[in-house]
CSV table of C-alpha atoms and ligand atoms in Angstrom, one decimal:
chain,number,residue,atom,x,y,z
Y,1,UNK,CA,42.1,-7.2,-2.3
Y,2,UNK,CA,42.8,-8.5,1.3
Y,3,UNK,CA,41.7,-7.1,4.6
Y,4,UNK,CA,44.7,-5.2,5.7
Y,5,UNK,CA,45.3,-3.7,1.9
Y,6,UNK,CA,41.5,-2.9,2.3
Y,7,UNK,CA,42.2,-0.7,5.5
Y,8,UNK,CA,45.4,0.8,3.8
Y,9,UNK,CA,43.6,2.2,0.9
Y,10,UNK,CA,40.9,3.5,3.6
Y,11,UNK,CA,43.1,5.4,5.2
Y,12,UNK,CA,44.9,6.8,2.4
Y,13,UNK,CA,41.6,8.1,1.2
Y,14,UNK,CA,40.5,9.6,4.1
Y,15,UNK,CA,44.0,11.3,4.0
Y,16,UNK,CA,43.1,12.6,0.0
Y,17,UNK,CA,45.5,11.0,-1.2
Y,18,UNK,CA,45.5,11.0,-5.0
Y,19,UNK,CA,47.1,7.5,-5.8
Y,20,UNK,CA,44.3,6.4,-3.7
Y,21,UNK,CA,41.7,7.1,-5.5
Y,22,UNK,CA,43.5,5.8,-8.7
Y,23,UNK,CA,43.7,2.4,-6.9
Y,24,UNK,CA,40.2,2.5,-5.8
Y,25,UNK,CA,39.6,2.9,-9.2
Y,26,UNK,CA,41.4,0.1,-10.7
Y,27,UNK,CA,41.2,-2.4,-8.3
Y,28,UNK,CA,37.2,-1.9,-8.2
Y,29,UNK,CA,35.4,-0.5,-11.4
Y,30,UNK,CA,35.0,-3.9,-12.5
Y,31,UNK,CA,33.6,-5.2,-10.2
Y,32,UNK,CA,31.0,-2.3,-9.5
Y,33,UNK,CA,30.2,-1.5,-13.2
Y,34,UNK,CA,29.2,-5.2,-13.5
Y,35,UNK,CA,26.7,-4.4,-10.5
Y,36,UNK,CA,25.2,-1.5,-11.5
Y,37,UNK,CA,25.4,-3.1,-14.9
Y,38,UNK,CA,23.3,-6.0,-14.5
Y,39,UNK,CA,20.6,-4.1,-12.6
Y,40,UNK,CA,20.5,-1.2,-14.9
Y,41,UNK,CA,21.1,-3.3,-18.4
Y,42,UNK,CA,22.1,0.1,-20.2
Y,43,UNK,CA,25.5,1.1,-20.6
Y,44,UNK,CA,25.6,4.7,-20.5
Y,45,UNK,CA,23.3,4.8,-17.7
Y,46,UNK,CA,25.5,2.6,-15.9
Y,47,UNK,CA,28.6,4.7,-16.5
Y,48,UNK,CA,27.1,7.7,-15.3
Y,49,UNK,CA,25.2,5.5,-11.8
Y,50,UNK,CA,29.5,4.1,-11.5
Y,51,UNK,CA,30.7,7.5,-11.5
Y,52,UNK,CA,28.0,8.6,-8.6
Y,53,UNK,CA,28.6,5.8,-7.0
Y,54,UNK,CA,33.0,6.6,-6.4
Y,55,UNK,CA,31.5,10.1,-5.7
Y,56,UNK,CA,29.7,9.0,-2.9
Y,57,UNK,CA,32.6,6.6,-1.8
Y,58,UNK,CA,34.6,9.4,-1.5
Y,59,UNK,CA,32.5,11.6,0.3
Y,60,UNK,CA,31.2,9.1,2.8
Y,61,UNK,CA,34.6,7.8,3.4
Y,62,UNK,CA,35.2,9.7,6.4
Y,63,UNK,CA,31.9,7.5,8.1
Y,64,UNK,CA,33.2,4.4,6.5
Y,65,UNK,CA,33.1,2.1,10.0
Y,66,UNK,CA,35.5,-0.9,9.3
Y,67,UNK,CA,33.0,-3.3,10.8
Y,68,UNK,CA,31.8,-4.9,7.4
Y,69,UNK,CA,33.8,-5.6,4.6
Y,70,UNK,CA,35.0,-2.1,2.4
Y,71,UNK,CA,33.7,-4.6,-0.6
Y,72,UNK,CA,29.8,-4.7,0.6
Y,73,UNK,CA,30.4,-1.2,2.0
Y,74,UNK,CA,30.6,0.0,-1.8
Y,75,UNK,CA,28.0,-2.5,-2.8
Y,76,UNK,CA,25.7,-1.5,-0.7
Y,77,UNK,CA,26.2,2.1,-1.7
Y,78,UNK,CA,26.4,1.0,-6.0
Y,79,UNK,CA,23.0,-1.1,-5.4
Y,80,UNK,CA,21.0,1.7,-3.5
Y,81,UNK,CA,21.9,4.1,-6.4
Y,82,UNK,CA,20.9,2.1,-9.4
Y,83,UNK,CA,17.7,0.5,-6.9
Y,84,UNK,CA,16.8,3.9,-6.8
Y,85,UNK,CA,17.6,5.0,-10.0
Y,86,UNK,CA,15.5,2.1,-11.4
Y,87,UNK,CA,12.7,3.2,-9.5
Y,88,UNK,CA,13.4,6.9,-10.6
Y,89,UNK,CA,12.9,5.6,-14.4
Y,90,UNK,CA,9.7,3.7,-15.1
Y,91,UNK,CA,10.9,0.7,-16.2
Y,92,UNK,CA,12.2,0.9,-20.3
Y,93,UNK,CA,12.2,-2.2,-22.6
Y,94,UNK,CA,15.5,-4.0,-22.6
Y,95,UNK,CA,17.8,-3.4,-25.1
Y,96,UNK,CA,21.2,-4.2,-24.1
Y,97,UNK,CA,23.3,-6.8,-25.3
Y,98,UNK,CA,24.2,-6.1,-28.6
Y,99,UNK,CA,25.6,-2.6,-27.9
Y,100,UNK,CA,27.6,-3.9,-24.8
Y,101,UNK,CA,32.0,-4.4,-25.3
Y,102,UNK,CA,32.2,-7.6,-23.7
Y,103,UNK,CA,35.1,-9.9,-23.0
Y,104,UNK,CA,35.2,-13.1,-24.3
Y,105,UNK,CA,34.6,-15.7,-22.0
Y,106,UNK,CA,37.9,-18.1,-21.8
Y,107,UNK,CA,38.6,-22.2,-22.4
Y,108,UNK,CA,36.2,-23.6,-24.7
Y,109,UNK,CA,37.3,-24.5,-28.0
Y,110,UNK,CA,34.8,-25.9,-29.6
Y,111,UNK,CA,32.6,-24.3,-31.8
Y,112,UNK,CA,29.8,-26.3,-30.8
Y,113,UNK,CA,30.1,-26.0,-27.2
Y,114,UNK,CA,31.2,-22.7,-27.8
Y,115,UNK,CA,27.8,-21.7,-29.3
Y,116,UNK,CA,25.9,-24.1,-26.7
Y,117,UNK,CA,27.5,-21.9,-23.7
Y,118,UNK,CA,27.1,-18.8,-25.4
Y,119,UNK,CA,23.3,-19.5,-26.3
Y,120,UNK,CA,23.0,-20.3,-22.3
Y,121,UNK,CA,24.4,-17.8,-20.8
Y,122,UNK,CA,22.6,-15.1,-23.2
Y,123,UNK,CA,19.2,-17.0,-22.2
Y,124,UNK,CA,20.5,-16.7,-18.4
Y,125,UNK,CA,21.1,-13.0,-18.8
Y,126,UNK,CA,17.4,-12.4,-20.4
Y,127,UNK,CA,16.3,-14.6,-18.0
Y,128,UNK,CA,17.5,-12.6,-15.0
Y,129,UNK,CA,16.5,-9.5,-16.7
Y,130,UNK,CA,12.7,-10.5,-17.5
Y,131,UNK,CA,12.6,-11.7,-13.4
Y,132,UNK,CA,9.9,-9.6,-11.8
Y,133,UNK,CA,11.5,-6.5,-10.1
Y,134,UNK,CA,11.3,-7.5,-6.8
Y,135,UNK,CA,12.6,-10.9,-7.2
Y,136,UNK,CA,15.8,-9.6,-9.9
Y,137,UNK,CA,16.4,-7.1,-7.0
Y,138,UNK,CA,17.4,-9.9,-4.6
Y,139,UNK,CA,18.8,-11.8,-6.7
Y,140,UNK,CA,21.3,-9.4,-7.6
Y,141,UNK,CA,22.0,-7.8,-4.7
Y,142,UNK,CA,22.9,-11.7,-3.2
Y,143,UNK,CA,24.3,-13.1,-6.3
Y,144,UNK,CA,26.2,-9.5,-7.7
Y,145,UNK,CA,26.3,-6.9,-4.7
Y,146,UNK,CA,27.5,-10.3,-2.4
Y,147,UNK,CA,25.0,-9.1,0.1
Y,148,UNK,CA,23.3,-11.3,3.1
Y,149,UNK,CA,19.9,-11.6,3.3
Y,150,UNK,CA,19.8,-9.8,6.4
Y,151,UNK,CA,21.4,-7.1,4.8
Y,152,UNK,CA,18.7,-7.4,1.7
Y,153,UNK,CA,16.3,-7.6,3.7
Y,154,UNK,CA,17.2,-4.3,6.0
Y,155,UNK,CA,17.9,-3.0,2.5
Y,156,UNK,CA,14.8,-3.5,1.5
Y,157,UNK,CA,12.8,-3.1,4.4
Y,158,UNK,CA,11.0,-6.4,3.9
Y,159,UNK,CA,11.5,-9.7,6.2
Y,160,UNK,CA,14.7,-12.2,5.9
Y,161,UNK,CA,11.6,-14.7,4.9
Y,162,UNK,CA,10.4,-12.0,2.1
Y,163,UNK,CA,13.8,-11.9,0.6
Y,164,UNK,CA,14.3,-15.7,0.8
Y,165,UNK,CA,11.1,-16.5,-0.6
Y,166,UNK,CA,11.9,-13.7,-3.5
Y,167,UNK,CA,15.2,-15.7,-4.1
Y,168,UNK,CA,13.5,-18.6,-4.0
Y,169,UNK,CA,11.0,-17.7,-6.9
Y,170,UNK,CA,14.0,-16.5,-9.0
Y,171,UNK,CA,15.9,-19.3,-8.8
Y,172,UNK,CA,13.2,-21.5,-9.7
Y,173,UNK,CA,12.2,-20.3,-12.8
Y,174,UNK,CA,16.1,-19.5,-14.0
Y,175,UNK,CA,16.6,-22.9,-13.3
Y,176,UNK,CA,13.5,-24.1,-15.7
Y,177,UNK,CA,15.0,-21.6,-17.9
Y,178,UNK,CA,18.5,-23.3,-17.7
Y,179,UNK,CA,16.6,-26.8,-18.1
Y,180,UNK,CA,14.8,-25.9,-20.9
Y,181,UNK,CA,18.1,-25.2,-22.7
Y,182,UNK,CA,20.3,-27.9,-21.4
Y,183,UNK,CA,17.8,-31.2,-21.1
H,1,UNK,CA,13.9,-31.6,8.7
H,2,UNK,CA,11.2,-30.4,6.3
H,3,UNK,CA,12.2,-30.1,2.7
H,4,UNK,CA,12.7,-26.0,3.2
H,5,UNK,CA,13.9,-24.8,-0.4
H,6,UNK,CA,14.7,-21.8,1.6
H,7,UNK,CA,17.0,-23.3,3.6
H,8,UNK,CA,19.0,-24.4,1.1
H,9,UNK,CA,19.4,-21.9,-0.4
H,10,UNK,CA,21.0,-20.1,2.9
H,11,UNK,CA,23.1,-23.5,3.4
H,12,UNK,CA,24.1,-22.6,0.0
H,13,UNK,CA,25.6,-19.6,0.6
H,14,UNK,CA,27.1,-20.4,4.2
H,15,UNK,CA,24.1,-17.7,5.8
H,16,UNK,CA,23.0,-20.9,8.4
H,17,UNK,CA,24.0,-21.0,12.1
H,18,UNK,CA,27.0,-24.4,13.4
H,19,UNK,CA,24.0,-26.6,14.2
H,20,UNK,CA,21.4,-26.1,11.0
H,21,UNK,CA,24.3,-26.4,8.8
H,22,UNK,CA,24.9,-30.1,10.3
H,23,UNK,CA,20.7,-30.9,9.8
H,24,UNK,CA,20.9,-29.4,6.7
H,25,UNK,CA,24.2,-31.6,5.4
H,26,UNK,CA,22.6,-34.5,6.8
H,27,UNK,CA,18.9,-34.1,5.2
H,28,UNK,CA,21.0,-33.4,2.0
H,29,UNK,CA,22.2,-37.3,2.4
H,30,UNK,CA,19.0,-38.8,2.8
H,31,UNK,CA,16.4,-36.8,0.6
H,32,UNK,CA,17.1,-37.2,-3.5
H,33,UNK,CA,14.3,-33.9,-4.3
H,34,UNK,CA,16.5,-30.9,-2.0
H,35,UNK,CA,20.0,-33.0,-3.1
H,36,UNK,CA,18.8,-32.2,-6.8
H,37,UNK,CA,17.4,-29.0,-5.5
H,38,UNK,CA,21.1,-28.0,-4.2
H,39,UNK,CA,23.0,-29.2,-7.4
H,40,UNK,CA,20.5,-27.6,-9.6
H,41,UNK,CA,21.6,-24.5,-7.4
H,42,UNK,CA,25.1,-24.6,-8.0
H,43,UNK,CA,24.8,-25.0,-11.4
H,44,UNK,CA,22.7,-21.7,-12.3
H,45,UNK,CA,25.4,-19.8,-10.0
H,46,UNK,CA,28.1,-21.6,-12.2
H,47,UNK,CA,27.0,-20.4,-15.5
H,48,UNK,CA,25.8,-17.1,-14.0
H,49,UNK,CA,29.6,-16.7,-12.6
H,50,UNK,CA,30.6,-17.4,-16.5
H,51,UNK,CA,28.9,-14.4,-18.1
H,52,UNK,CA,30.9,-12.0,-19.8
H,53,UNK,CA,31.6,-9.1,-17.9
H,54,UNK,CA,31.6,-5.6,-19.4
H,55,UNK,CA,34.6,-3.8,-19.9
H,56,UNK,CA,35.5,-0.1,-19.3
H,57,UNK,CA,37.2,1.9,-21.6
H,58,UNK,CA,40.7,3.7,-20.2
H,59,UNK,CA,38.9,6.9,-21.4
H,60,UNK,CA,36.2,6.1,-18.8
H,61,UNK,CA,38.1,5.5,-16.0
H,62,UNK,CA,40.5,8.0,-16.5
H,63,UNK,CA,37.4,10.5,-17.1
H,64,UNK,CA,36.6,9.1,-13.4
H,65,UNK,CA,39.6,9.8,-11.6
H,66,UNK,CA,40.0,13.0,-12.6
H,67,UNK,CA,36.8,13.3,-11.1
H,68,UNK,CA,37.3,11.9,-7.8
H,69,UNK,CA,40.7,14.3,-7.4
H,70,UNK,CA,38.3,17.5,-8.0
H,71,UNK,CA,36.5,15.9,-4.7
H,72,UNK,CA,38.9,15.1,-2.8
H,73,UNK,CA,40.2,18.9,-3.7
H,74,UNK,CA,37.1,20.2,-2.3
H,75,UNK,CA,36.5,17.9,0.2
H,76,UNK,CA,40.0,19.3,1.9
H,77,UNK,CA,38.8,22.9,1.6
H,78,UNK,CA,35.6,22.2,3.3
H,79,UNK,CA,37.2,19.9,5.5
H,80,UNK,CA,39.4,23.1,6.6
H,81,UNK,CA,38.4,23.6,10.7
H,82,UNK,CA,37.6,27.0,9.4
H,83,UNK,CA,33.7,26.6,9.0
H,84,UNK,CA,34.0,25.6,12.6
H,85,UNK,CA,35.8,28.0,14.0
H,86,UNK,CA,33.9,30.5,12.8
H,87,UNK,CA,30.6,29.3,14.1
H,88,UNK,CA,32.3,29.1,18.1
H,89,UNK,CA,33.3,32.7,16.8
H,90,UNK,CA,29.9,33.4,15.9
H,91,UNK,CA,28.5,32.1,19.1
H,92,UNK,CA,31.3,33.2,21.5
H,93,UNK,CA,29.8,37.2,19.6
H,94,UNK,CA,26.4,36.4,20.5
H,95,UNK,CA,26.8,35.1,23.8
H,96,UNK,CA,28.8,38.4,24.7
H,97,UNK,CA,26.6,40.7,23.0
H,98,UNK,CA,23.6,39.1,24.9
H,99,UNK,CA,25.0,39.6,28.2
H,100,UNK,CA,23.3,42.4,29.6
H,101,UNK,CA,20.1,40.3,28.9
H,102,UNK,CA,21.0,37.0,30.3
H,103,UNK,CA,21.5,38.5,33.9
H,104,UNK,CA,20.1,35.8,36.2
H,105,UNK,CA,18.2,37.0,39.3
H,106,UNK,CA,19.8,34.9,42.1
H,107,UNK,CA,16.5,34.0,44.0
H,108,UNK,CA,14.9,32.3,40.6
H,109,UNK,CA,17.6,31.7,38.8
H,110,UNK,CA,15.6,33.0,35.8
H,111,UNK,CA,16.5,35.5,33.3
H,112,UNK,CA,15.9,39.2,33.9
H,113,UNK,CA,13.0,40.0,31.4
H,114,UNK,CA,10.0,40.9,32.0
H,115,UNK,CA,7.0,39.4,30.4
H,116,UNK,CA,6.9,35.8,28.5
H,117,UNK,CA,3.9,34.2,27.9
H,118,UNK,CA,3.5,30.6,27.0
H,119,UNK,CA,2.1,27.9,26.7
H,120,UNK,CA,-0.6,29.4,28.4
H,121,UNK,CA,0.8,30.6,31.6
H,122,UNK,CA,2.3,34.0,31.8
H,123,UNK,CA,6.0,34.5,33.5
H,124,UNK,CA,6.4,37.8,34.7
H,125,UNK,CA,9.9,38.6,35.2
H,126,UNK,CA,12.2,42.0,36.6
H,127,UNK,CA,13.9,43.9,34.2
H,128,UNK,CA,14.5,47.3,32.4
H,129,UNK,CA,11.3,47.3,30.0
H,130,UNK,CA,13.5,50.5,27.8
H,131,UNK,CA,17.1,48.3,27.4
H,132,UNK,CA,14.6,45.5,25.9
H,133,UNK,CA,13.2,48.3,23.3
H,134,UNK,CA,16.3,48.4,22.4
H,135,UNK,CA,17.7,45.3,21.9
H,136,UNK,CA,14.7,44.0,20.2
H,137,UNK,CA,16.4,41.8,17.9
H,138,UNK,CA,18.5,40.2,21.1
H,139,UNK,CA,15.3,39.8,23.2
H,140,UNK,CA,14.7,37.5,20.1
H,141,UNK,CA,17.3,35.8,20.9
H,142,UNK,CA,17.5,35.9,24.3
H,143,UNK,CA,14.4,34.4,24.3
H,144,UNK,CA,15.2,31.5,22.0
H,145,UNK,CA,17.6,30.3,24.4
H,146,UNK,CA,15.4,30.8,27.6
H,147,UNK,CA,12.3,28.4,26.0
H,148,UNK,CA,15.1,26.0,24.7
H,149,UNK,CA,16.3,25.8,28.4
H,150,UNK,CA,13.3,26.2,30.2
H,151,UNK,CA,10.3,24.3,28.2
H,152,UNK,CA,13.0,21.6,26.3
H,153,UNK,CA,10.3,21.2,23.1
H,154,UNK,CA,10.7,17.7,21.3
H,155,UNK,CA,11.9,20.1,18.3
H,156,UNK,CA,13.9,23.1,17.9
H,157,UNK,CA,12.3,24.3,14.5
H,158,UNK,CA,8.6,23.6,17.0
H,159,UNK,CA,9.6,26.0,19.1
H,160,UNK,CA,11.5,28.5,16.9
H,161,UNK,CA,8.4,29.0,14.6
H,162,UNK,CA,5.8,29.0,17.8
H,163,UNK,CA,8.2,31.5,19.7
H,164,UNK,CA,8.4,33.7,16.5
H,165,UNK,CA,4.8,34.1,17.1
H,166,UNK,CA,4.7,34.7,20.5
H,167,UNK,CA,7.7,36.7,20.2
H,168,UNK,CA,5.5,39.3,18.4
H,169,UNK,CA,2.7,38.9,20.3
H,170,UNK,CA,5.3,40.1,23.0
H,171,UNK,CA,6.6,42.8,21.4
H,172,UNK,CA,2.7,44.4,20.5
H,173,UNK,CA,2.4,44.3,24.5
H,174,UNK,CA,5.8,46.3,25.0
H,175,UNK,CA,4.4,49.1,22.5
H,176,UNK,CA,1.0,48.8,24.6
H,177,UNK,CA,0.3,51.8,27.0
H,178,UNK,CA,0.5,49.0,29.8
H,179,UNK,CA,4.2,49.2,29.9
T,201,ZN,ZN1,14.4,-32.5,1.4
């Protein structure tokens, strides 16, 4: 959704308009399901964190400042709550993928390259998901939440140098985890 | 430039200033271990850009929206100026009520009560020891305002909970035979 569109459906909100909130819906569940998603790997909890999060988009829209993008705004706001839901729940074993709806992923006909891909991006996914804490955090928040690192690292409350040097650890080992798999 | 992993990783996602994005580009050129470093990069955010994303069910987002409407709903009821209107009301009562109390001596420009001790220094005002009897509960708060004005404390809940005690440390003394 463009800038001006973004500032429209702002407005409206702030206005309680009912339409509104049905295209805030629509135009951004997606998106912020998927975020939520990959940091909280369970599907019921993240349908209950996505619901908290629109309730706090609507209730904070009134402070909404259109100095950063309406995007990160809700980012921001769908990261802090499954951050600190995450932190709320000591960490539980991973058992996700097989109970998620997913939808296929598009243009590769072959079987073979078919299960190649499929095989990688499963890996990726555990990958991500066995990252230590601190390092998945960043990682998601740049890669998933489209965040800076300045704003990770305000976020956080750790150095632009901590964040980068988090990211940094991530993407090393995903990449000898992608390597492994793809030689 | 150094070989800064780090760096490229910003370059990477356009986070460096005009003039390291240049060095950067450049280094990129001319060293073979960040060039791989950078592709390597943009492959992992490739695939990870490929994973399937999870779908919502209508039911869900419906379940949402109706939701969002009950708080938008209530949202407009407390958004109503009433609250605020009330609380000037409130105040506006007070204020008017208090009056009598809040008669400012024109040489000191201090209220006209008599005895406040804080802090340890003792203030010894003029004023009709019987009406204060009285209006105990609006000395209270007569007195409230006077240390907020008068001693400015870092924090109003400080001062609130230090005048409660000293508030009936100065009520003992107006039962005392003294006055
Ligand atoms: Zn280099």
């Amino acid at each position: 959704m463009d800038k001006s569109k973004n500032k429209n459906l702002v407005e409206r909100l702030q206005n309680g308009e009912k339409r509104a909130v049905d295209e805030l819906v629509d135009s951004y569940q997606g998106m912020l399901f998927q975020l939520i998603f990959r940091f909280v790997l369970d599907r019921y909890e993240s349908e209950d964190l996505l619901q908290e999060t629109f309730m706090r988009i609507i209730r904070r829209i009134n402070s909404y400042e259109e100095q950063g993008r309406f995007e990160s705004w809700m980012c921001k706001i769908a990261a802090n709550l499954a951050c600190d839901h995450l932190r709320s729940r000591k960490r539980k074993p991973l058992l996700y993928h097989d109970e998620l709806e997913t939808k296929p992923s598009s243009g590769k006909d072959n079987p073979a390259s078919l299960f190649q891909e499929k095989e990688a991006l499963s890996l990726l996914e555990k990958a991500v998901a066995s990252l230590p804490w601190e390092q998945r955090q960043v990682f998601l928040l740049r890669e998933e939440a489209g965040l800076s690192f300045k704003e990770i690292s305000e976020e956080l409350g750790v150095s632009i140098n901590t964040a980068l040097s988090r990211m940094h650890y991530a993407v090393k080992k995903l990449q000898n985890h992608l390597q492994r798999i793809s030689p | 430039m150094n070989c800064q992993n780090e760096d490229i990783i910003r370059f990477f996602y356009k986070e460096t200033s005009g003039e390291e994005t240049e060095q950067i580009k450049s280094h990129l050129q001319e060293c073979p271990c960040c060039q791989a470093f950078y592709y390597n990069l943009e492959d992992l955010f490739l695939t990870w850009k490929r994973q399937e994303k999870p779908v919502l069910s209508e039911e869900f987002s419906g379940k949402i929206k109706r939701k969002l409407y009950q708080e938008l709903d209530e949202q407009k009821t407390i958004g109503f100026p009433w609250s605020r209107f009330l609380i000037a009301a409130a105040i506006l009562f007070s204020l008017v009520l208090s009056w009598p109390l809040l008669k400012f001596d024109q040489k000191t420009t201090l209220p006209s009560f008599p005895i406040v001790k804080t802090q340890g220094k003792t203030f010894i005002f003029s004023g009709e020891i019987d009406q204060l009897r009285k209006n105990v509960r609006k000395v209270k708060q007569t007195e409230y305002r006077f240390m907020q004005r008068y001693f400015k404390k870092p924090s109003f809940h400080k001062s609130i909970v230090s005048l409660q005690k000293k508030t009936k440390r100065f009520h003992k003394k107006l039962e005392s035979p003294l006055f």
